[in-house]
Short mmCIF file of C-alpha atoms in Angstrom, two decimals:
data_model
loop_
_atom_site.label_atom_id
_atom_site.label_comp_id
_atom_site.label_asym_id
_atom_site.label_seq_id
_atom_site.Cartn_x
_atom_site.Cartn_y
_atom_site.Cartn_z
CA UNK A 1 3.93 22.47 0.80
CA UNK A 2 5.69 19.46 2.28
CA UNK A 3 5.62 16.12 0.51
CA UNK A 4 3.90 13.21 2.16
CA UNK A 5 6.19 10.45 3.35
CA UNK A 6 5.28 6.99 2.12
CA UNK A 7 6.65 3.76 3.58
CA UNK A 8 6.61 0.82 1.17
CA UNK A 9 6.76 -2.80 2.13
CA UNK A 10 7.39 -5.70 -0.20
CA UNK A 11 3.70 -6.38 -0.84
CA UNK A 12 3.25 -2.98 -2.51
CA UNK A 13 6.28 -3.50 -4.72
CA UNK A 14 5.10 -7.00 -5.68
CA UNK A 15 1.91 -5.58 -7.23
CA UNK A 16 3.94 -3.92 -10.00
CA UNK A 17 3.93 -7.23 -11.89
CA UNK A 18 0.90 -8.95 -10.35
CA UNK A 19 -0.89 -9.97 -13.54
CA UNK A 20 -3.48 -12.06 -11.68
CA UNK A 21 -4.67 -8.86 -9.92
CA UNK A 22 -4.89 -6.36 -12.81
CA UNK A 23 -6.70 -3.64 -10.83
CA UNK A 24 -4.09 -3.64 -8.08
CA UNK A 25 -1.30 -3.78 -10.64
CA UNK A 26 -2.71 -0.76 -12.51
CA UNK A 27 -3.16 1.24 -9.29
CA UNK A 28 0.35 0.36 -8.14
CA UNK A 29 1.85 1.42 -11.47
CA UNK A 30 0.08 4.80 -11.24
CA UNK A 31 1.42 5.21 -7.72
CA UNK A 32 4.90 4.19 -8.91
CA UNK A 33 4.80 6.94 -11.57
CA UNK A 34 3.96 9.48 -8.85
CA UNK A 35 6.99 8.24 -6.89
CA UNK A 36 9.19 8.62 -9.98
CA UNK A 37 7.83 12.15 -10.50
CA UNK A 38 8.93 13.05 -6.96
CA UNK A 39 5.45 13.70 -5.57
CA UNK A 40 6.17 11.72 -2.39
CA UNK A 41 9.16 10.94 -0.21
CA UNK A 42 9.49 7.16 -0.34
CA UNK A 43 10.99 5.08 2.43
CA UNK A 44 11.98 1.40 2.47
CA UNK A 45 13.20 -0.75 5.33
CA UNK A 46 16.36 -2.81 5.11
CA UNK A 47 14.15 -5.91 5.31
CA UNK A 48 12.22 -4.76 2.23
CA UNK A 49 15.47 -4.08 0.36
CA UNK A 50 16.77 -7.54 1.27
CA UNK A 51 13.54 -9.18 0.11
CA UNK A 52 13.62 -7.31 -3.21
CA UNK A 53 17.29 -8.19 -3.69
CA UNK A 54 16.33 -11.85 -3.40
CA UNK A 55 13.69 -11.64 -6.13
CA UNK A 56 14.31 -13.15 -9.55
CA UNK A 57 14.47 -11.04 -12.69
CA UNK A 58 12.46 -9.19 -14.01
CA UNK A 59 10.86 -8.26 -10.67
CA UNK A 60 14.13 -6.97 -9.25
CA UNK A 61 14.86 -4.51 -12.07
CA UNK A 62 11.38 -3.04 -12.45
#
């Protein structure tokens, strides 16, 4: 079975540490674990990569 392809923009990535939205943060962390487990093919645009590169620590390293 082929993996689903998932395109991420910066807003999805920002929810990893969004403490003022705990439900979204928890859902995003579960999704992130699925990405790390290789369940989906993840795609990012160069714009998203540039935006993440401009983030302060610790957002950039998580």
